mmCIF file of C-alpha atoms and ligand atoms in Angstrom:
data_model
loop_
_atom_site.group_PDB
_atom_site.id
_atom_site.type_symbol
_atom_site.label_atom_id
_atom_site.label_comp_id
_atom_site.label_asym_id
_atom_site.label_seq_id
_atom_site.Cartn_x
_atom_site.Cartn_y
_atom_site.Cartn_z
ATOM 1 C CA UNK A 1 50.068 -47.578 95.099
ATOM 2 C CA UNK A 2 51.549 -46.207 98.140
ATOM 3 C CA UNK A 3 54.172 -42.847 97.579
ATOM 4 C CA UNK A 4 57.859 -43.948 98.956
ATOM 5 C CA UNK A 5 58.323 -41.567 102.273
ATOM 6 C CA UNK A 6 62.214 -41.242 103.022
ATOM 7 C CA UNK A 7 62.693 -38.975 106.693
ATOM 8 C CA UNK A 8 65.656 -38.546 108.194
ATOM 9 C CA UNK A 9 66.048 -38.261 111.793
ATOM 10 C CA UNK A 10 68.852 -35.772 113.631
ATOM 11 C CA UNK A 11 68.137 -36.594 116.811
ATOM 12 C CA UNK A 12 70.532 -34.175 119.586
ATOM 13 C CA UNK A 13 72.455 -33.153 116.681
ATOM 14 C CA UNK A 14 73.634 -30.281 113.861
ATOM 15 C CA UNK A 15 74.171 -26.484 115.342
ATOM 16 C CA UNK A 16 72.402 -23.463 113.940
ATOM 17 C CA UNK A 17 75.230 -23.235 110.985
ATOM 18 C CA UNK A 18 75.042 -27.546 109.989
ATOM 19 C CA UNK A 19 71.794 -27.924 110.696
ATOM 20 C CA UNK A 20 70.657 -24.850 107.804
ATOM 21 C CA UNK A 21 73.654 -26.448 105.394
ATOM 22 C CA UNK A 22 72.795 -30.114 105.800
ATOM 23 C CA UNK A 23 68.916 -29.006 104.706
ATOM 24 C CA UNK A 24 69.544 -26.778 101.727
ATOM 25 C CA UNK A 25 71.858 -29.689 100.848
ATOM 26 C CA UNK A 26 69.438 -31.955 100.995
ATOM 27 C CA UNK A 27 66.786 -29.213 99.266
ATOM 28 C CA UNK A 28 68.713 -28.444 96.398
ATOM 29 C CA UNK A 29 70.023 -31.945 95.500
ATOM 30 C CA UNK A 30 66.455 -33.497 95.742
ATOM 31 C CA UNK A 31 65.142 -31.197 93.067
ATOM 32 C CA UNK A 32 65.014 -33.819 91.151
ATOM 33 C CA UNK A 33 63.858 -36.742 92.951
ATOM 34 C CA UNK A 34 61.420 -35.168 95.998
ATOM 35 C CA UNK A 35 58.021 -34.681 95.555
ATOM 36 C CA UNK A 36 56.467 -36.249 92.341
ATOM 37 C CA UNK A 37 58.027 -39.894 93.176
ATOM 38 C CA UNK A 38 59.228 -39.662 96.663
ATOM 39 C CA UNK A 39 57.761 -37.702 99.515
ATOM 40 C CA UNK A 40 60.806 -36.697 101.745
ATOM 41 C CA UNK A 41 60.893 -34.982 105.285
ATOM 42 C CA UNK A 42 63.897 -34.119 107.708
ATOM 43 C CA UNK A 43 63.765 -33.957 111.675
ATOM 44 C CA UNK A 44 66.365 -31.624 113.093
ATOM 45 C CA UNK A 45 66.452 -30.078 116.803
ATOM 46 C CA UNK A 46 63.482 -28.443 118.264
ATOM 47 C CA UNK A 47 65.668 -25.616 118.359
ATOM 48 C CA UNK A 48 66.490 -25.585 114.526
ATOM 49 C CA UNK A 49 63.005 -26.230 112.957
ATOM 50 C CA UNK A 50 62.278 -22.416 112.031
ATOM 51 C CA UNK A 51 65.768 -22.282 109.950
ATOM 52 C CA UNK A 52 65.473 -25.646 108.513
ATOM 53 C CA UNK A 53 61.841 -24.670 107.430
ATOM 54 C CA UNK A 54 62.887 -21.572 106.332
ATOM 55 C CA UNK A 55 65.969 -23.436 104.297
ATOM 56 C CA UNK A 56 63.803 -25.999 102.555
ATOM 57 C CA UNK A 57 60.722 -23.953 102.206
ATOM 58 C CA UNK A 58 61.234 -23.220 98.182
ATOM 59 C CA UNK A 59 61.614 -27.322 98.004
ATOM 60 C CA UNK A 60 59.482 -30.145 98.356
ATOM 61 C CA UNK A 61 61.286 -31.469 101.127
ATOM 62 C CA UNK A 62 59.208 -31.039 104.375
ATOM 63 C CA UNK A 63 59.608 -30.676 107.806
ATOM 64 C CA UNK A 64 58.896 -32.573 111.225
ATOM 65 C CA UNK A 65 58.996 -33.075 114.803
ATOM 66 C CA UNK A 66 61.152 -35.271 116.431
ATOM 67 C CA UNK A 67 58.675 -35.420 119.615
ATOM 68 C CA UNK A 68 55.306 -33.265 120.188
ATOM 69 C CA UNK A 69 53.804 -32.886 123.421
ATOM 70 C CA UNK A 70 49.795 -33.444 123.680
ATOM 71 C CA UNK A 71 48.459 -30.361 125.401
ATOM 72 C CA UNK A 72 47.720 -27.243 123.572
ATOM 73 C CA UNK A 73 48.688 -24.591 125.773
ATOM 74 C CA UNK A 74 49.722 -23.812 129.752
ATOM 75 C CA UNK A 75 52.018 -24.564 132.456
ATOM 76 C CA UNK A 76 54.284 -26.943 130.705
ATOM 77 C CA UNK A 77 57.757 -26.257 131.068
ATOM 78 C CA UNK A 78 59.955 -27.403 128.658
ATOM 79 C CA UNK A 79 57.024 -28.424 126.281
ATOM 80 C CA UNK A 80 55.893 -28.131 122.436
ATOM 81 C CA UNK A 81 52.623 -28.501 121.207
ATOM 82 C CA UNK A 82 51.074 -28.923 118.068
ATOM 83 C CA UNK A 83 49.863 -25.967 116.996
ATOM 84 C CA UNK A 84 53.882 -23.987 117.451
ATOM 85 C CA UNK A 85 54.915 -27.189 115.447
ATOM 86 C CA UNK A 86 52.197 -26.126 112.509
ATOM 87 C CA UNK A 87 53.382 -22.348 113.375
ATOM 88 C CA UNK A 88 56.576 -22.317 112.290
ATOM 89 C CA UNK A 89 55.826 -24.691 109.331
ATOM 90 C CA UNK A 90 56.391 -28.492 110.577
ATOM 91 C CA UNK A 91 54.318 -30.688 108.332
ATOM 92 C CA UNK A 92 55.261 -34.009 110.414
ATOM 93 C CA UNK A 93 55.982 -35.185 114.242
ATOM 94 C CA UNK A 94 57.602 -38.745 115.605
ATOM 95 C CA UNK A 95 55.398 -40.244 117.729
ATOM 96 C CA UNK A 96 57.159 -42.914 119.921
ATOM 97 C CA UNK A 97 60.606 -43.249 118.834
ATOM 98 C CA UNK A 98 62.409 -45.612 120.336
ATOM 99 C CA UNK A 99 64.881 -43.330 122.121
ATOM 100 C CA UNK A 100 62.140 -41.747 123.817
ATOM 101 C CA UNK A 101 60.752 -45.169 124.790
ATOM 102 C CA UNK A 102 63.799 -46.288 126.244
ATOM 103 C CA UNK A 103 66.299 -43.426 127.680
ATOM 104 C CA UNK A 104 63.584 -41.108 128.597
ATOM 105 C CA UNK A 105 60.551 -43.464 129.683
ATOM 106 C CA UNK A 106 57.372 -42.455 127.556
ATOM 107 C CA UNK A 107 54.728 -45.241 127.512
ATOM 108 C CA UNK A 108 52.269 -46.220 125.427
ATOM 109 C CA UNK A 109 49.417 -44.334 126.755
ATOM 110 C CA UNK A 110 51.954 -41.264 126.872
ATOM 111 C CA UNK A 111 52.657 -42.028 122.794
ATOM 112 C CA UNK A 112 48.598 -42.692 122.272
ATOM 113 C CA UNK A 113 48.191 -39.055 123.735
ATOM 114 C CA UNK A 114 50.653 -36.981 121.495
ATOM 115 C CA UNK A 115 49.846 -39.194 118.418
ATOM 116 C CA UNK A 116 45.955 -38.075 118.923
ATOM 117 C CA UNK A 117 47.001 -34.856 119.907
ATOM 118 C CA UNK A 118 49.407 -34.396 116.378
ATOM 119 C CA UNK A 119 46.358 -35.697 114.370
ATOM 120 C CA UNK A 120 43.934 -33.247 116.247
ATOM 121 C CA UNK A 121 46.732 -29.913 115.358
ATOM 122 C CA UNK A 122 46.775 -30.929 111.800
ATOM 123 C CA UNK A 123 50.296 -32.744 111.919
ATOM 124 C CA UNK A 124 51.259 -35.835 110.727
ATOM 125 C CA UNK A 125 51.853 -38.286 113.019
ATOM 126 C CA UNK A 126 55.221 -40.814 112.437
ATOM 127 C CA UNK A 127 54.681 -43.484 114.722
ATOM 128 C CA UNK A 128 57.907 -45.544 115.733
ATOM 129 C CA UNK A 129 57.516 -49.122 117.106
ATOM 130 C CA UNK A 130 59.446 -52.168 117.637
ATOM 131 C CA UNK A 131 61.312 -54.644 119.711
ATOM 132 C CA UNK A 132 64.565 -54.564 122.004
ATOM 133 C CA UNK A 133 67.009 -57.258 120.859
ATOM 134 C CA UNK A 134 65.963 -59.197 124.560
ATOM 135 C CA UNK A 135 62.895 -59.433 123.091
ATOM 136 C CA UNK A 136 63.206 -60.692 119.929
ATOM 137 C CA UNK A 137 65.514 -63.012 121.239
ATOM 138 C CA UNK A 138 62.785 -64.195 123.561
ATOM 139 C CA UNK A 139 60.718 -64.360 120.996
ATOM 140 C CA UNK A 140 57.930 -61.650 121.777
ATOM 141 C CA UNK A 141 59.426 -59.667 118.754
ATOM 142 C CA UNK A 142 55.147 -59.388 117.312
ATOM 143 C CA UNK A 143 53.586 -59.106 120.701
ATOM 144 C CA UNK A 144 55.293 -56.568 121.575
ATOM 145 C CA UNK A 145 55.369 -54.343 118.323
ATOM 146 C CA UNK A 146 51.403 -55.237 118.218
ATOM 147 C CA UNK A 147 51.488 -53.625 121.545
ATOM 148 C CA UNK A 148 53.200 -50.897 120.281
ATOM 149 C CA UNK A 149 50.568 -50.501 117.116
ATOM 150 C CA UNK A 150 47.222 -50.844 118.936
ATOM 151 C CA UNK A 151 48.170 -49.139 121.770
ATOM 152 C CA UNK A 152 49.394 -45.992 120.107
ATOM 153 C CA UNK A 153 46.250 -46.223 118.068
ATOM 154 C CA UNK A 154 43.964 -46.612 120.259
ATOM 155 C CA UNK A 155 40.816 -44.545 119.948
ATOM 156 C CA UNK A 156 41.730 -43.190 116.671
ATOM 157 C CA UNK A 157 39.102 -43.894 113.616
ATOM 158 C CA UNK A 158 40.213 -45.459 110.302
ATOM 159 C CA UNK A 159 39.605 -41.979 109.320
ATOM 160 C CA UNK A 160 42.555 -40.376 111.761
ATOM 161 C CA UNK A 161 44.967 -43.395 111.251
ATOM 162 C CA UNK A 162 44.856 -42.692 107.807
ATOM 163 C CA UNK A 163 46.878 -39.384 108.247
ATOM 164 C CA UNK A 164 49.897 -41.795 110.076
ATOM 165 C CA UNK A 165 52.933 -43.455 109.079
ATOM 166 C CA UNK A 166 54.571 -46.305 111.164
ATOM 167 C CA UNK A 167 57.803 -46.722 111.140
ATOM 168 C CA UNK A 168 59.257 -49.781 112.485
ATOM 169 C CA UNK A 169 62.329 -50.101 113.729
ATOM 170 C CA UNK A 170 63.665 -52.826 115.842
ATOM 171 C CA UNK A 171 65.548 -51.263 118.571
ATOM 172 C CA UNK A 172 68.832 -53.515 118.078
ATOM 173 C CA UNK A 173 69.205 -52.034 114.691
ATOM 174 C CA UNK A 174 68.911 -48.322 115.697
ATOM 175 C CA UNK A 175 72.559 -46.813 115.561
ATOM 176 C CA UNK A 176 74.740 -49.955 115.367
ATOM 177 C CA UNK A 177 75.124 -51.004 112.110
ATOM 178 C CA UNK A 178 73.280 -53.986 112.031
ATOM 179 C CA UNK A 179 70.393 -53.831 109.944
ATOM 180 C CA UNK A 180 67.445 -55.684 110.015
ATOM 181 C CA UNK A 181 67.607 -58.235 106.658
ATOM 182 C CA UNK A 182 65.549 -57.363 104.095
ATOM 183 C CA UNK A 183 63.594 -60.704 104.497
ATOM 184 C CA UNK A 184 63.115 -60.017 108.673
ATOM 185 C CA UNK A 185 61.781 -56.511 107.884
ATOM 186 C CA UNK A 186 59.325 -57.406 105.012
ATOM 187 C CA UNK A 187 57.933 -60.060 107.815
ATOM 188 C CA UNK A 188 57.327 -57.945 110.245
ATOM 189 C CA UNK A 189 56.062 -54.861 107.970
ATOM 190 C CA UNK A 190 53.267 -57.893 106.444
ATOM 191 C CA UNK A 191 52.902 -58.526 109.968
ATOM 192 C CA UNK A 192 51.953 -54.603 110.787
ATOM 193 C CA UNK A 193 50.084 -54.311 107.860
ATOM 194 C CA UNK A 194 47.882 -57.199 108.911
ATOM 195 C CA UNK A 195 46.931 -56.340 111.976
ATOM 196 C CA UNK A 196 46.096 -52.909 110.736
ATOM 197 C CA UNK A 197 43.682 -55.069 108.381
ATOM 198 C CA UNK A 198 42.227 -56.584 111.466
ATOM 199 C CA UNK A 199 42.253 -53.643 113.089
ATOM 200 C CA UNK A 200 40.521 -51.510 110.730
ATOM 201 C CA UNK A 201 39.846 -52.364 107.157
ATOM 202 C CA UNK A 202 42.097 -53.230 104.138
ATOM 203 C CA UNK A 203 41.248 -50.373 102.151
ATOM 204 C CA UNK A 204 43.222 -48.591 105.557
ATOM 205 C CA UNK A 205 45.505 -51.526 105.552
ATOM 206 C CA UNK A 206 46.662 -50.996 101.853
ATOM 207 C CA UNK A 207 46.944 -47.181 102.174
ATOM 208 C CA UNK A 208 49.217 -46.794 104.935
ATOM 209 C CA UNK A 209 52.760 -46.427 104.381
ATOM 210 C CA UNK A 210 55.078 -48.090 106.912
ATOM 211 C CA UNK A 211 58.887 -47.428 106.772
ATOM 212 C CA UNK A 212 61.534 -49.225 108.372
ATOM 213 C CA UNK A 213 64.132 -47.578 110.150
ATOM 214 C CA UNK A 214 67.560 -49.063 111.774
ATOM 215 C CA UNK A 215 70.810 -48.612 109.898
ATOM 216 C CA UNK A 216 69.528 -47.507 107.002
ATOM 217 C CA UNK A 217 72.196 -46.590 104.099
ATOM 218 C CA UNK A 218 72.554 -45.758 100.595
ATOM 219 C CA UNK A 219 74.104 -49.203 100.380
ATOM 220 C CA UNK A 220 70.850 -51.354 101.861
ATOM 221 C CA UNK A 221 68.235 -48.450 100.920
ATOM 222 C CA UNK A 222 67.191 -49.836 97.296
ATOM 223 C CA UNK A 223 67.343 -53.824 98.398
ATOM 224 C CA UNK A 224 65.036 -53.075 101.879
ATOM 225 C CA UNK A 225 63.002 -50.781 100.045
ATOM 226 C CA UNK A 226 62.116 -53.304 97.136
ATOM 227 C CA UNK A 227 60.027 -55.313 99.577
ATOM 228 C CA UNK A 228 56.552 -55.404 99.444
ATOM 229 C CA UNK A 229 55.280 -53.721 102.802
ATOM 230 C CA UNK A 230 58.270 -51.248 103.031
ATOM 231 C CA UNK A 231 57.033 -48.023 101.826
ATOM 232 C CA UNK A 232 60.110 -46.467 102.868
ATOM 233 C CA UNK A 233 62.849 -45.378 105.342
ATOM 234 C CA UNK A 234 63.514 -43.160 108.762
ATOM 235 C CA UNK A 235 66.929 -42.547 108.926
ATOM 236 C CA UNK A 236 68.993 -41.339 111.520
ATOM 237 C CA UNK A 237 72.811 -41.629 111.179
ATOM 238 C CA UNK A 238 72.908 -41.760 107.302
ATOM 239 C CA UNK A 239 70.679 -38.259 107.452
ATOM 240 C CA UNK A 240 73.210 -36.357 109.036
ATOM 241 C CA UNK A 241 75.024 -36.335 105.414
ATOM 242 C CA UNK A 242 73.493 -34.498 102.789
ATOM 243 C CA UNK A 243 75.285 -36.876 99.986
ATOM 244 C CA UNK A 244 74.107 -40.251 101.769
ATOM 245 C CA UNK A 245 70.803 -38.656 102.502
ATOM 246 C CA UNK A 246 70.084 -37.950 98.560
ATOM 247 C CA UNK A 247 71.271 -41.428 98.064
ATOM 248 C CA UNK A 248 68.873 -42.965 100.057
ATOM 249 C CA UNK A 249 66.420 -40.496 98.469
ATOM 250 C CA UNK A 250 67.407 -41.775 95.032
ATOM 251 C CA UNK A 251 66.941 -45.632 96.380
ATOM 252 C CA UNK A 252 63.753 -44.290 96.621
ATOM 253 C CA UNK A 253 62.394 -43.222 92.864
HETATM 254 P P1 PGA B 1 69.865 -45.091 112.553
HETATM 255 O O1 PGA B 1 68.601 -44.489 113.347
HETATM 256 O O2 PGA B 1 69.552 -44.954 111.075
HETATM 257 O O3 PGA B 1 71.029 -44.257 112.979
HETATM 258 O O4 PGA B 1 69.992 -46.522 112.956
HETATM 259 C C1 PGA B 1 67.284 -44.696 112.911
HETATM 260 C C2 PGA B 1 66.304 -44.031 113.845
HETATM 261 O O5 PGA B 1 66.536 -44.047 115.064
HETATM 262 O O6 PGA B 1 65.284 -43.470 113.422
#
């Protein structure tokens, strides 16, 4: 039986002030809920990870990445590794998400790297895949998210993929509203898990959580999440509000 994983992604926003309220909001109210039934994580700025760690540290709720970079140390301006993310008390790191895909250009091989180099540091890797709208309206919606799967995994044992989540999230339903329907996200999460079967083993296959992500609300959390394949939720607007966070959390349990 696979633990529901609910993360909630801040991308570029919160300040120093939000960003510590939103996460003792979201630490106090999931009391409750976090931890025995639901494993829960939140993904603030780079620059707001020590507060928000230090803010949710007496909770269950834990803390990632959005982004990691794959060397350890050295001349890398503008870089974070691994080991500072473990440092200052990150438990998690997104591998791949589609913003970084598409506005700032990482590839595959570029994803592969930081996922291996997140497993190496003792992280937990979140890997984020799936298609534009161009492309599942030309119909290379599973090509491309297979892509996406065995090329971020590549070279990784059974053993290492065990310690990562997928998230899929089809790029039209990132930020606009539209959310994938419960029935189009259960096909493509079967679809992930398969190929993770043929990739690997079933034992791997069954273990692995896989989240979708794209819209998510308290509204369409409970209905996606009672498919079969959808272990759970990365959430990015709905995050942002302690009160619809907790409500997604509760979806959840
Ligand atoms: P959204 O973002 O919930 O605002 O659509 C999801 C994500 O990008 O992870």
């Amino acid at each position: 039986m696979r633990k529901p994983f609910v993360a909630g992604n801040w991308k570029m926003n919160t300040d120093s002030r939000s960003s510590v309220a939103l996460a003792t909001g979201v630490a106090e109210g999931s009391v409750e809920s976090a931890g025995q039934n639901v494993d829960v994580a939140v993904c603030p700025p780079f620059v707001y990870l020590r507060a928000v760690a230090g803010a949710v540290s007496s909770s269950s709720v834990a803390v990632g990445a959005q982004d990691i970079y794959f060397e350890e140390k050295g001349a890398f301006t503008g870089e974070i590794s691994a080991s500072m993310l473990k440092d200052i008390g990150c438990t998690y790191a997104l591998c791949g998400h589609s913003e970084r895909r598409h506005v700032i250009g990482e590839t595959d091989e570029l994803v592969n790297k930081k996922l291996t180099a997140a497993i190496a540091g003792g992280l937990l890797p979140i890997l984020c895949v799936g298609e534009l709208q161009s492309e599942r309206e030309g119909g290379q919606t599973e090509e491309v998210v297979a892509r996406h799967v065995k090329e971020g995994l590549a070279g990784l044992s059974a053993e290492k993929v065990s310690a990562v989540t997928v998230a899929y999230e089809p790029v039209w339903a990132i930020g606009t509203g539209l959310t994938a329907t419960p029935d189009q996200a259960q096909q493509m999460h079967a679809f992930i898990r398969k190929l993770l079967s043929d990739l690997y083993d079933n034992k791997m296959a069954d273990a692995i959580r896989i989240l979708y992500g794209g819209s998510a609300k308290p509204g369409n959390a409970a209905e996606l999440m009672s498919q079969g394949d959808i272990d759970g939720l990365l959430v990015g607007g709905a995050s942002l509000k302690a009160e619809d966070f907790l409500g997604i959390i509760q979806a959840a349990v």
